[in-house]
PDB file of C-alpha atoms in Angstrom:
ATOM      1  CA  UNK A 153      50.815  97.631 181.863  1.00  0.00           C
ATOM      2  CA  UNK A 154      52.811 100.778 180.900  1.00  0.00           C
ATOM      3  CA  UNK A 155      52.566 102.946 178.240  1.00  0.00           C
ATOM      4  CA  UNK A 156      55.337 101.998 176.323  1.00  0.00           C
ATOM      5  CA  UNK A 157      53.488  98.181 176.227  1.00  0.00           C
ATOM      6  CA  UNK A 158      50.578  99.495 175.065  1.00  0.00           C
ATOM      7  CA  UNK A 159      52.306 101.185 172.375  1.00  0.00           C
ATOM      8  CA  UNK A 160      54.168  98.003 171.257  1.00  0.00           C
ATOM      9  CA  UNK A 161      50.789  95.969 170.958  1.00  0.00           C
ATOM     10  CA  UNK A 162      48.860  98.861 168.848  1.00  0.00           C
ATOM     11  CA  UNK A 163      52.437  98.260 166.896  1.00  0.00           C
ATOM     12  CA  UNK A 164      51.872  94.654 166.730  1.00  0.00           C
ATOM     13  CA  UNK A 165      48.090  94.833 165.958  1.00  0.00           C
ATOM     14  CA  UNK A 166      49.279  97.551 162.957  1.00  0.00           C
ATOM     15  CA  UNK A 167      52.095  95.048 162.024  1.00  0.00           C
ATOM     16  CA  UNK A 168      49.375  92.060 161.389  1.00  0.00           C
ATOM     17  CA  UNK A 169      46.175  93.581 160.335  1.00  0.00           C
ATOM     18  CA  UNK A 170      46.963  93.044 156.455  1.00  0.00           C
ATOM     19  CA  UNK A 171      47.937  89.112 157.623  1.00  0.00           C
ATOM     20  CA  UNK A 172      44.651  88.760 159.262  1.00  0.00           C
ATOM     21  CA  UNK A 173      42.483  90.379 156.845  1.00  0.00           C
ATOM     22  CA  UNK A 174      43.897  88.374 154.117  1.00  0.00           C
ATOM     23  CA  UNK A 175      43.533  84.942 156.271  1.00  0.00           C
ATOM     24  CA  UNK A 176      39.751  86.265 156.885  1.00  0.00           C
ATOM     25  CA  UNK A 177      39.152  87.281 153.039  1.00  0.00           C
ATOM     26  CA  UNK A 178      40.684  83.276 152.587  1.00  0.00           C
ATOM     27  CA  UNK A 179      38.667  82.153 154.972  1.00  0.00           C
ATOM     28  CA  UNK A 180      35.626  83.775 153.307  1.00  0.00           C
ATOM     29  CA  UNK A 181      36.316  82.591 150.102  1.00  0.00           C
ATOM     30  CA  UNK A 182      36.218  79.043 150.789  1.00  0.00           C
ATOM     31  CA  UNK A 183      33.181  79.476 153.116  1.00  0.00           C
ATOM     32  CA  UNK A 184      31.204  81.484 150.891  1.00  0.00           C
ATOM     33  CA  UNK A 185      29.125  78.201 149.786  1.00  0.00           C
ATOM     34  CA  UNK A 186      27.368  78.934 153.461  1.00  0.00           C
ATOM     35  CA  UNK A 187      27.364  82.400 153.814  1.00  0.00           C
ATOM     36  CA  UNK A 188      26.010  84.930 151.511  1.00  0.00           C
ATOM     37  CA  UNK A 189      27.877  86.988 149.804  1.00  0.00           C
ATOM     38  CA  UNK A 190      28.089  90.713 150.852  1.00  0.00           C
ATOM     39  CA  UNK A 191      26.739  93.225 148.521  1.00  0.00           C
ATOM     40  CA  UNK A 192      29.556  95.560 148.543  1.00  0.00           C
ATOM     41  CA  UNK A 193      33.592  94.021 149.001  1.00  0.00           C
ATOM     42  CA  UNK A 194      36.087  96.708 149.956  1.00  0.00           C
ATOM     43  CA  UNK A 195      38.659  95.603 147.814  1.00  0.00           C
ATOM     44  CA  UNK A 196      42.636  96.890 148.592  1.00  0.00           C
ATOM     45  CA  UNK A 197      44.541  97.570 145.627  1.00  0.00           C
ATOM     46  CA  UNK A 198      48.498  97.916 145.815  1.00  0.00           C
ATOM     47  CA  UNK A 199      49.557 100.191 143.844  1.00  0.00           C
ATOM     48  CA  UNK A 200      52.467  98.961 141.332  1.00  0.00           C
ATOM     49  CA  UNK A 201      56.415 100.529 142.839  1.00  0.00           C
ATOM     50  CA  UNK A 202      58.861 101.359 140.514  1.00  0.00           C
ATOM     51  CA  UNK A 203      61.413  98.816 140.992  1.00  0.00           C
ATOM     52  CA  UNK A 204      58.829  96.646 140.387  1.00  0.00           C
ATOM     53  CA  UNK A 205      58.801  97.513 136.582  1.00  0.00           C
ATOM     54  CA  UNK A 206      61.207  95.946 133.778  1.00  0.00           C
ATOM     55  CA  UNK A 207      62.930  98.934 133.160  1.00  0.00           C
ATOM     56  CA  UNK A 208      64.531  98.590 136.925  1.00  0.00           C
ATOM     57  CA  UNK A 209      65.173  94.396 136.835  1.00  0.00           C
ATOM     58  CA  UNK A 210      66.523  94.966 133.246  1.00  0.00           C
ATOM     59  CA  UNK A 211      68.783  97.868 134.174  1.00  0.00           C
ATOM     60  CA  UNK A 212      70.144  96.284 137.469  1.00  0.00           C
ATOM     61  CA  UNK A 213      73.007  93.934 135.846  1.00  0.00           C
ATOM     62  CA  UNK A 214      74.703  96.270 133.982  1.00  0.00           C
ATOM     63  CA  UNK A 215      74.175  99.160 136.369  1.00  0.00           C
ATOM     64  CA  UNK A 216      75.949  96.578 138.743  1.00  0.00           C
ATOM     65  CA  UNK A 217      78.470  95.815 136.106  1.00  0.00           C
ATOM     66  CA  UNK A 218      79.143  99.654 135.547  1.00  0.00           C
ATOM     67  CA  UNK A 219      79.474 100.151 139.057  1.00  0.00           C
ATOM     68  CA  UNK A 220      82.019  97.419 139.676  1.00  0.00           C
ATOM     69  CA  UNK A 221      84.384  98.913 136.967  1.00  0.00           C
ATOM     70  CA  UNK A 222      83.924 102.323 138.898  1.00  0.00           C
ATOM     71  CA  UNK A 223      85.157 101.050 142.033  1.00  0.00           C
ATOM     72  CA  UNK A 224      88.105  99.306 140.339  1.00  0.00           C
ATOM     73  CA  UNK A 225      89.330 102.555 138.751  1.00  0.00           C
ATOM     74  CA  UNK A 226      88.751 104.282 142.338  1.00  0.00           C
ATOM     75  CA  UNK A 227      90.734 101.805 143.690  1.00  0.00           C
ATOM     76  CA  UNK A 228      94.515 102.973 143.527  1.00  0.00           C
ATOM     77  CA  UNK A 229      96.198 100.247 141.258  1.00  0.00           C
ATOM     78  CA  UNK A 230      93.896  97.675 141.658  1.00  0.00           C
ATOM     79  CA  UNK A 231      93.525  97.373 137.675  1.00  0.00           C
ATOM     80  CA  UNK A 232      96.915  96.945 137.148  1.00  0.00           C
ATOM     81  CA  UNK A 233      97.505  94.697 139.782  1.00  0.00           C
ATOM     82  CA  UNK A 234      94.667  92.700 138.160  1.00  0.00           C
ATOM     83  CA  UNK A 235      96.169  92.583 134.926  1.00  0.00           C
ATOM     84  CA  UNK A 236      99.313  91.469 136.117  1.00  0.00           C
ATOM     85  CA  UNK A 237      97.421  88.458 137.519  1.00  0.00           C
ATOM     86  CA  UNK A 238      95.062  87.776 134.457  1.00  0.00           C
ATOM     87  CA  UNK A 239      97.450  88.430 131.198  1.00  0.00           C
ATOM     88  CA  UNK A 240      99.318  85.850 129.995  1.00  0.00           C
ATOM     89  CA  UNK A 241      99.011  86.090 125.981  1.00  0.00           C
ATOM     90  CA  UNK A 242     100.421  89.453 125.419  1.00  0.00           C
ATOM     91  CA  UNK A 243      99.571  90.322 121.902  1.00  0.00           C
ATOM     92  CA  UNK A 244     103.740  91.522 121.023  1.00  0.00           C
ATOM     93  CA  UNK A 245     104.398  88.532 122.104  1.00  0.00           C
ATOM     94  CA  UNK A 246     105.771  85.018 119.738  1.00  0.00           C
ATOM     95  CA  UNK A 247     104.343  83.024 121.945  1.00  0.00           C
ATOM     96  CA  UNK A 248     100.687  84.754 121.373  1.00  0.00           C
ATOM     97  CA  UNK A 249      97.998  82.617 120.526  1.00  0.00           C
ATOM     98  CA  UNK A 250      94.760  84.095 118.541  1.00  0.00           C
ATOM     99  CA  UNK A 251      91.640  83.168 120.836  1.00  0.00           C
ATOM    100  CA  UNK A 252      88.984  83.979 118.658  1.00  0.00           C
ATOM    101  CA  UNK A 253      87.461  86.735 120.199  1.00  0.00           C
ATOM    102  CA  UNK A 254      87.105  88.657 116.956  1.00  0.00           C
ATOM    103  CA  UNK A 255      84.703  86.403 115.963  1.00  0.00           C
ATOM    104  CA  UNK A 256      82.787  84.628 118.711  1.00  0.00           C
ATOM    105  CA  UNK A 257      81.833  88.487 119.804  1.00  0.00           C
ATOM    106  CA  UNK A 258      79.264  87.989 116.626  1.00  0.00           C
ATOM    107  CA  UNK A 259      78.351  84.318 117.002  1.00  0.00           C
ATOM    108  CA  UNK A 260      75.429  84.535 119.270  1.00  0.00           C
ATOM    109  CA  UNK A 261      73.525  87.237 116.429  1.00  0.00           C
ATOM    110  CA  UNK A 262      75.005  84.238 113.247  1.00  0.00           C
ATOM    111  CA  UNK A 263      72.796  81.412 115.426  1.00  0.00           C
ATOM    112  CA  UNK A 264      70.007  83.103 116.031  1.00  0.00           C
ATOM    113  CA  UNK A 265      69.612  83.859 112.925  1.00  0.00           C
ATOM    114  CA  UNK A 266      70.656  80.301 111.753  1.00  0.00           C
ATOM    115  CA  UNK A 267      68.187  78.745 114.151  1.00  0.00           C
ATOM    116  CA  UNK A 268      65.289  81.080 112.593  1.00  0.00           C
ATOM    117  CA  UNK A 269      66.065  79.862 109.447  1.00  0.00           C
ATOM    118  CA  UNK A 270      65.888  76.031 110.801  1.00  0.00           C
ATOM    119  CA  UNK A 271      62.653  76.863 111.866  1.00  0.00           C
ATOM    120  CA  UNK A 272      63.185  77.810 115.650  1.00  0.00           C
ATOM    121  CA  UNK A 273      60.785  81.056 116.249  1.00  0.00           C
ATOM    122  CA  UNK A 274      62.227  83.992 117.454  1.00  0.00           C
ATOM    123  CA  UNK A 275      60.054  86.882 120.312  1.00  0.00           C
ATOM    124  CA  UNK A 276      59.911  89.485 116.917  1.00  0.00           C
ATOM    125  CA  UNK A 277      59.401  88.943 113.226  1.00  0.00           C
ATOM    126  CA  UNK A 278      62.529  89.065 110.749  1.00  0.00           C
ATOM    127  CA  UNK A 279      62.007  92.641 110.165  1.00  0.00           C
ATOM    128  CA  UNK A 280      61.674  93.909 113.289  1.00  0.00           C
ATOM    129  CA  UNK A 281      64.763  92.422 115.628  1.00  0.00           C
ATOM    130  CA  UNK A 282      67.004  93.290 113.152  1.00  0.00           C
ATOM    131  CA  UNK A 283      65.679  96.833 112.921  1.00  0.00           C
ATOM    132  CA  UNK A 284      66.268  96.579 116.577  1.00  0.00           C
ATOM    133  CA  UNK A 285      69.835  94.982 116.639  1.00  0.00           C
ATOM    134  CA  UNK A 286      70.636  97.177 113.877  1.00  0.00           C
ATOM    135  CA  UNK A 287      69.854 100.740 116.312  1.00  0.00           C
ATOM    136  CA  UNK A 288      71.303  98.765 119.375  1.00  0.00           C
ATOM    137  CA  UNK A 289      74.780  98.244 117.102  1.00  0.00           C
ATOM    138  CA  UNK A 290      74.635 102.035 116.214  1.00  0.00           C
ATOM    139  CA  UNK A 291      74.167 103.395 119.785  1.00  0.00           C
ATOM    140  CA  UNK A 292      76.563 100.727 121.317  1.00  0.00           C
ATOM    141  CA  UNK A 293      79.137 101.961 118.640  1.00  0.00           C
ATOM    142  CA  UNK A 294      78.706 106.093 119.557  1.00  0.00           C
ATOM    143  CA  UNK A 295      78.836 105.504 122.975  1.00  0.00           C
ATOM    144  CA  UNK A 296      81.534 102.853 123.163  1.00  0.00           C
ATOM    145  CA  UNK A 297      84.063 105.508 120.887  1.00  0.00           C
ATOM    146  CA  UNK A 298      82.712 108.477 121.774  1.00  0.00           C
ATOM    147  CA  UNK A 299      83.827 107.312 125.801  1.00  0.00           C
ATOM    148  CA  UNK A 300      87.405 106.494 124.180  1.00  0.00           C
ATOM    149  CA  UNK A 301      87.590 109.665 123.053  1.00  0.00           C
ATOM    150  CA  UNK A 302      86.183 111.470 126.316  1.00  0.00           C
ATOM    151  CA  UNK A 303      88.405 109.043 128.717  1.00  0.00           C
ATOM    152  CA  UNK A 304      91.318 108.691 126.683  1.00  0.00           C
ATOM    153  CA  UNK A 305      93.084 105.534 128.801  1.00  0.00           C
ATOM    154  CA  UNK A 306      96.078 103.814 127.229  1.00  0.00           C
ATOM    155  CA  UNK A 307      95.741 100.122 127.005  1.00  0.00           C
ATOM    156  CA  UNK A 308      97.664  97.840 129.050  1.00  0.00           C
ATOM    157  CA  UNK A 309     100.192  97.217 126.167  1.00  0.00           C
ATOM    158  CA  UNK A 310     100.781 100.780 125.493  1.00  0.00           C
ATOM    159  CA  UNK A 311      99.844 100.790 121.699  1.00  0.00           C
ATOM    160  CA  UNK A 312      96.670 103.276 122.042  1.00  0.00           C
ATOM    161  CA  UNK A 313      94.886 105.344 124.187  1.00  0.00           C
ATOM    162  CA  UNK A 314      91.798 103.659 123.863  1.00  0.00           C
ATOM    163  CA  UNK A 315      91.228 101.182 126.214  1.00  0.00           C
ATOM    164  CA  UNK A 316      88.091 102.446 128.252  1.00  0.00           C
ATOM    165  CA  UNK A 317      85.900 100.650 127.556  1.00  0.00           C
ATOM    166  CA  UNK A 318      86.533  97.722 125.621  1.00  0.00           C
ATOM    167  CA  UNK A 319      84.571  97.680 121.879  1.00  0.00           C
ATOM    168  CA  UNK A 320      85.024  94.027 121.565  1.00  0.00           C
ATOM    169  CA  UNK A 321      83.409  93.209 124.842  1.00  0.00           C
ATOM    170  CA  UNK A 322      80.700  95.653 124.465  1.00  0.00           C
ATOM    171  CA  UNK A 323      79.688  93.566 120.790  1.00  0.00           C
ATOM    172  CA  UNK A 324      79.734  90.678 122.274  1.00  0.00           C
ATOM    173  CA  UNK A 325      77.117  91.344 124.730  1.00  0.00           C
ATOM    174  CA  UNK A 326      74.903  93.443 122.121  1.00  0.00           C
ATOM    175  CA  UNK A 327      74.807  89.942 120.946  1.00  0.00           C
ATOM    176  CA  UNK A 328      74.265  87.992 124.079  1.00  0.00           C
ATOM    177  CA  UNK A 329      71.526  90.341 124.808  1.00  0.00           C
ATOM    178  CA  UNK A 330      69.774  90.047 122.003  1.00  0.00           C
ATOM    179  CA  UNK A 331      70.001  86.218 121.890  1.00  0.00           C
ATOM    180  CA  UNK A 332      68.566  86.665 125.184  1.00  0.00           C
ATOM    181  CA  UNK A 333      65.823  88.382 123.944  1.00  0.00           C
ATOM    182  CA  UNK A 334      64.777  86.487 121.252  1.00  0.00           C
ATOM    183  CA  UNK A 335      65.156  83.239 122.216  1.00  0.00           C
ATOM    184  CA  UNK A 336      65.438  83.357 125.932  1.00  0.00           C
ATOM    185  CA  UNK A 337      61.444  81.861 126.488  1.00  0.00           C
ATOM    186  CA  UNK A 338      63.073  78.364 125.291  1.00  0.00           C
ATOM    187  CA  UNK A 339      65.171  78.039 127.840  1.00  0.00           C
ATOM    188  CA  UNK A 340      67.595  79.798 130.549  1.00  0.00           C
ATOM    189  CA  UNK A 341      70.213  77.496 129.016  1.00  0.00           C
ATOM    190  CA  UNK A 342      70.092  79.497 125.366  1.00  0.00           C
ATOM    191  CA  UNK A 343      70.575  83.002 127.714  1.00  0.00           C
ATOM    192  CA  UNK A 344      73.519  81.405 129.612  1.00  0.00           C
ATOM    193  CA  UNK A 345      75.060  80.102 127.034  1.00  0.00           C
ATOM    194  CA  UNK A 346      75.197  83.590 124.583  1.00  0.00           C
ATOM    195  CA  UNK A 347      76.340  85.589 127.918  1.00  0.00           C
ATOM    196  CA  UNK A 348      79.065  82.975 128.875  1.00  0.00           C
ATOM    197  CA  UNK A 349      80.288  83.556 125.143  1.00  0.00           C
ATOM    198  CA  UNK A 350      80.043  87.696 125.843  1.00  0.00           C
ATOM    199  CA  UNK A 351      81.803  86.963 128.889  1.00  0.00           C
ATOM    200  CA  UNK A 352      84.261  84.054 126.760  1.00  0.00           C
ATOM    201  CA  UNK A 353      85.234  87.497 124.917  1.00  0.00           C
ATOM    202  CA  UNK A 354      85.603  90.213 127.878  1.00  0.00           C
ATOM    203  CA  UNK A 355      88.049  87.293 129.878  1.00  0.00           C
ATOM    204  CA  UNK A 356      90.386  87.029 126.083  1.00  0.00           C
ATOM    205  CA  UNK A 357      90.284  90.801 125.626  1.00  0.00           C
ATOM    206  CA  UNK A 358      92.416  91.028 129.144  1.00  0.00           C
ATOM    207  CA  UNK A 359      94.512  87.710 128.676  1.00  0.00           C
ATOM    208  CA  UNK A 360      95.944  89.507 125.543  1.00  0.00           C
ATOM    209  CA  UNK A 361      96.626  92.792 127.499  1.00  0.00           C
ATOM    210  CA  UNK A 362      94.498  94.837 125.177  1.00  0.00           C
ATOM    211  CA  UNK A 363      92.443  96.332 127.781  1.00  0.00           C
ATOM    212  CA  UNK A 364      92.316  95.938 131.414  1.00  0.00           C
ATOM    213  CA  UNK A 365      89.372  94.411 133.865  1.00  0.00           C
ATOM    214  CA  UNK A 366      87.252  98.083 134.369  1.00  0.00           C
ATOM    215  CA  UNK A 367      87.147  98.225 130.273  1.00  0.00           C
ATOM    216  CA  UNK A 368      85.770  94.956 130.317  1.00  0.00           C
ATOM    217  CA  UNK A 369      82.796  95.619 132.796  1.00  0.00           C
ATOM    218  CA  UNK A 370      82.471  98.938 131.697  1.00  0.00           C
ATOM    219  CA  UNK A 371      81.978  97.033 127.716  1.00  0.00           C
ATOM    220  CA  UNK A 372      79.897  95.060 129.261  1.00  0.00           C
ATOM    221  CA  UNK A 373      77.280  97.414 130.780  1.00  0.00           C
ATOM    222  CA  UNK A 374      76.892  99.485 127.434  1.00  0.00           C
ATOM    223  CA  UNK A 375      76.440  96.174 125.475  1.00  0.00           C
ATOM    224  CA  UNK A 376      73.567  94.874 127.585  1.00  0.00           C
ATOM    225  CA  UNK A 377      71.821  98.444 128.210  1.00  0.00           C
ATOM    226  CA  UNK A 378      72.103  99.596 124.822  1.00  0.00           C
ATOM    227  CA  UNK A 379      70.421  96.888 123.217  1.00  0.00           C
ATOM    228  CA  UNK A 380      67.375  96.725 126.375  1.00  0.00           C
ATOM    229  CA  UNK A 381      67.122 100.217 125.557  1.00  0.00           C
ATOM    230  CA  UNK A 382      66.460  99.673 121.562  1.00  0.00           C
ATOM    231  CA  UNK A 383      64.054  97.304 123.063  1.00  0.00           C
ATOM    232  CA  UNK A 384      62.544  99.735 125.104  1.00  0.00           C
ATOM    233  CA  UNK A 385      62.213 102.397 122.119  1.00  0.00           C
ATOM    234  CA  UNK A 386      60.924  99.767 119.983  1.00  0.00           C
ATOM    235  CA  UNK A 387      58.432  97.860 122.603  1.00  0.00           C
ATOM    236  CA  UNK A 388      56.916 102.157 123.358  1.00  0.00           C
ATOM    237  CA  UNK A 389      56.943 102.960 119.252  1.00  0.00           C
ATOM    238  CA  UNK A 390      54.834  99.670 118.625  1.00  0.00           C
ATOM    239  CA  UNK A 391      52.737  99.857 121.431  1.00  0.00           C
ATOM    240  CA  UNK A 392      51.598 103.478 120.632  1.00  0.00           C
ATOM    241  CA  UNK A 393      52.287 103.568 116.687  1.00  0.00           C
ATOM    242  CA  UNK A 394      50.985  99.185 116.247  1.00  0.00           C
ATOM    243  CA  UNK A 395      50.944  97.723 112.862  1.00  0.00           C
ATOM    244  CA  UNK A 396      50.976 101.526 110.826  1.00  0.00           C
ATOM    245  CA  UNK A 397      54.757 101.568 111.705  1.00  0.00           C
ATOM    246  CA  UNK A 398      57.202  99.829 109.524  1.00  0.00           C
ATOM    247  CA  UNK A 399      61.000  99.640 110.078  1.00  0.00           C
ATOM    248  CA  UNK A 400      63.557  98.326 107.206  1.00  0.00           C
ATOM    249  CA  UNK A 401      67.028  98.499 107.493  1.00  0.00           C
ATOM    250  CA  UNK A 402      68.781 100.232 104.183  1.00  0.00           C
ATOM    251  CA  UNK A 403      71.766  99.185 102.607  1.00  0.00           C
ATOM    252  CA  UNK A 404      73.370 101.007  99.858  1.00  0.00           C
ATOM    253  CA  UNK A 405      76.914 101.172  98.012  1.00  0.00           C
ATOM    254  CA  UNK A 406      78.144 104.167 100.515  1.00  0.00           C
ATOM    255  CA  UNK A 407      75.597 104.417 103.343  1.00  0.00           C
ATOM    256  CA  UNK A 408      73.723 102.387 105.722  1.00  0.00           C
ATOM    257  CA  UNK A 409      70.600 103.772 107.390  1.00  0.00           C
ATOM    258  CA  UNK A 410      66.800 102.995 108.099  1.00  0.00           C
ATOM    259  CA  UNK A 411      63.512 102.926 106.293  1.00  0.00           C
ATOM    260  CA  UNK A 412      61.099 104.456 108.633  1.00  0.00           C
ATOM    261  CA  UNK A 413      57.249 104.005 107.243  1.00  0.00           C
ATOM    262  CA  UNK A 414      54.165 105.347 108.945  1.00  0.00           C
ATOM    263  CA  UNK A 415      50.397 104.690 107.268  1.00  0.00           C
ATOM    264  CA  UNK A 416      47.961 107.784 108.825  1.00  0.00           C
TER     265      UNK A 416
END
């Protein structure tokens, strides 16, 4: 045998020594009725990775989402060939009919908070989500408009120059997400259905030319990672503040805001 094959079976030997220590440590376990038990187990810990953790899963749809609108504006007049393919209820037009999307955007937040009050149990207390939905509304809003400003795009229809990315869109999955959130542990159907409503809204917002296919996904990503990311800050202020922290929103004639309480 040559010294390249005696290389490739230390490789193989390397390749299944975790497979055969686990079958042995099996093995052991079952058997351990008729053997003793060793006074000292060497135990082999794997370490957690980082794209194991929830920040990573959470992030990875609408860093997808943000990507894909990316590559469509990279793409030489692939968005406009797009929306010549997918509008056909120009707003201007007679013929245009009013799809709803004004309001469905908020529809997922109205039953969630309509099932809560039929007795269906949301993840977080009354208080709480809507301190959370309230910060994830705020930060979807500044970044949404304060990218209009930066990016400046006219809209399909030529009426503004404030099509990237699309406010509706970006509402309406704020709202999916937090649907998701709260009352995803019933079922995968509840999440489905409050993202194929977000999406309901992203697919009107290009039928009426308002804003083109990148806007869309683009809305889209800010929605869903603003609102994981108010759960984030809230999930890290509980867990190292826990019950001496107490969030309220505030609503007065002229100004909106939060009550922030802390017991030392």
């Amino acid at each position: 045998m040559g010294f390249s094959g005696i290389c490739k079976i230390k490789q193989l030997i390397l390749l299944l020594l975790p497979v055969i220590t686990l079958i042995t440590q099996s093995v052991a376990a079952q058997t351990d009725s008729v053997k003793p038990i060793p006074d000292t187990v060497s135990v082999v810990r794997i370490s957690p990775r980082w794209y194991n953790s929830k920040y990573v899963k959470e992030s990875i749809v609408p860093a997808s989402l943000a990507a894909g609108s990316l590559a469509i504006m990279a793409v030489p007049h692939l968005k406009e060939d797009l929306q010549r393919q997918l509008s056909w209820n120009n707003q201007l037009s007679k013929h245009y009919i009013n799809l709803g999307e004004d309001y469905v955007r908020y529809a997922p937040i109205a039953a969630e908070y309509a099932l809560n009050l039929c007795g269906v149990k949301a993840e977080h207390k009354f208080i709480d989500r809507t301190a959370v939905l309230a910060v994830a509304c705020v930060v979807n809003d500044f970044v949404v408009y304060r990218t209009k400003l930066l990016v400046h795009e006219t809209r399909p229809d030529r009426r503004a120059r404030e099509s990237f990315p699309s406010a509706h869109t970006a509402m309406a999955f704020v709202s999916a997400t937090f649907v998701s959130k709260e009352l995803g542990y019933i079922s995968p159907w509840v999440s489905a259905v409050a993202y194929l409503s977000a999406g309901y809204v992203g697919f009107c917002r290009v039928a009426d030319n308002a804003h083109y296919v990148n806007d869309v996904l683009m809305g889209a990503a800010v929605g869903m990672m603003t609102t994981q990311a108010s759960y984030w800050a809230y999930d890290s202020l509980k867990r190292r503040l826990g019950a001496k922290l107490t969030l309220m929103p505030s609503v007065q004639s002229r100004q909106t805001g939060f009550y922030v309480s802390y017991s030392f």
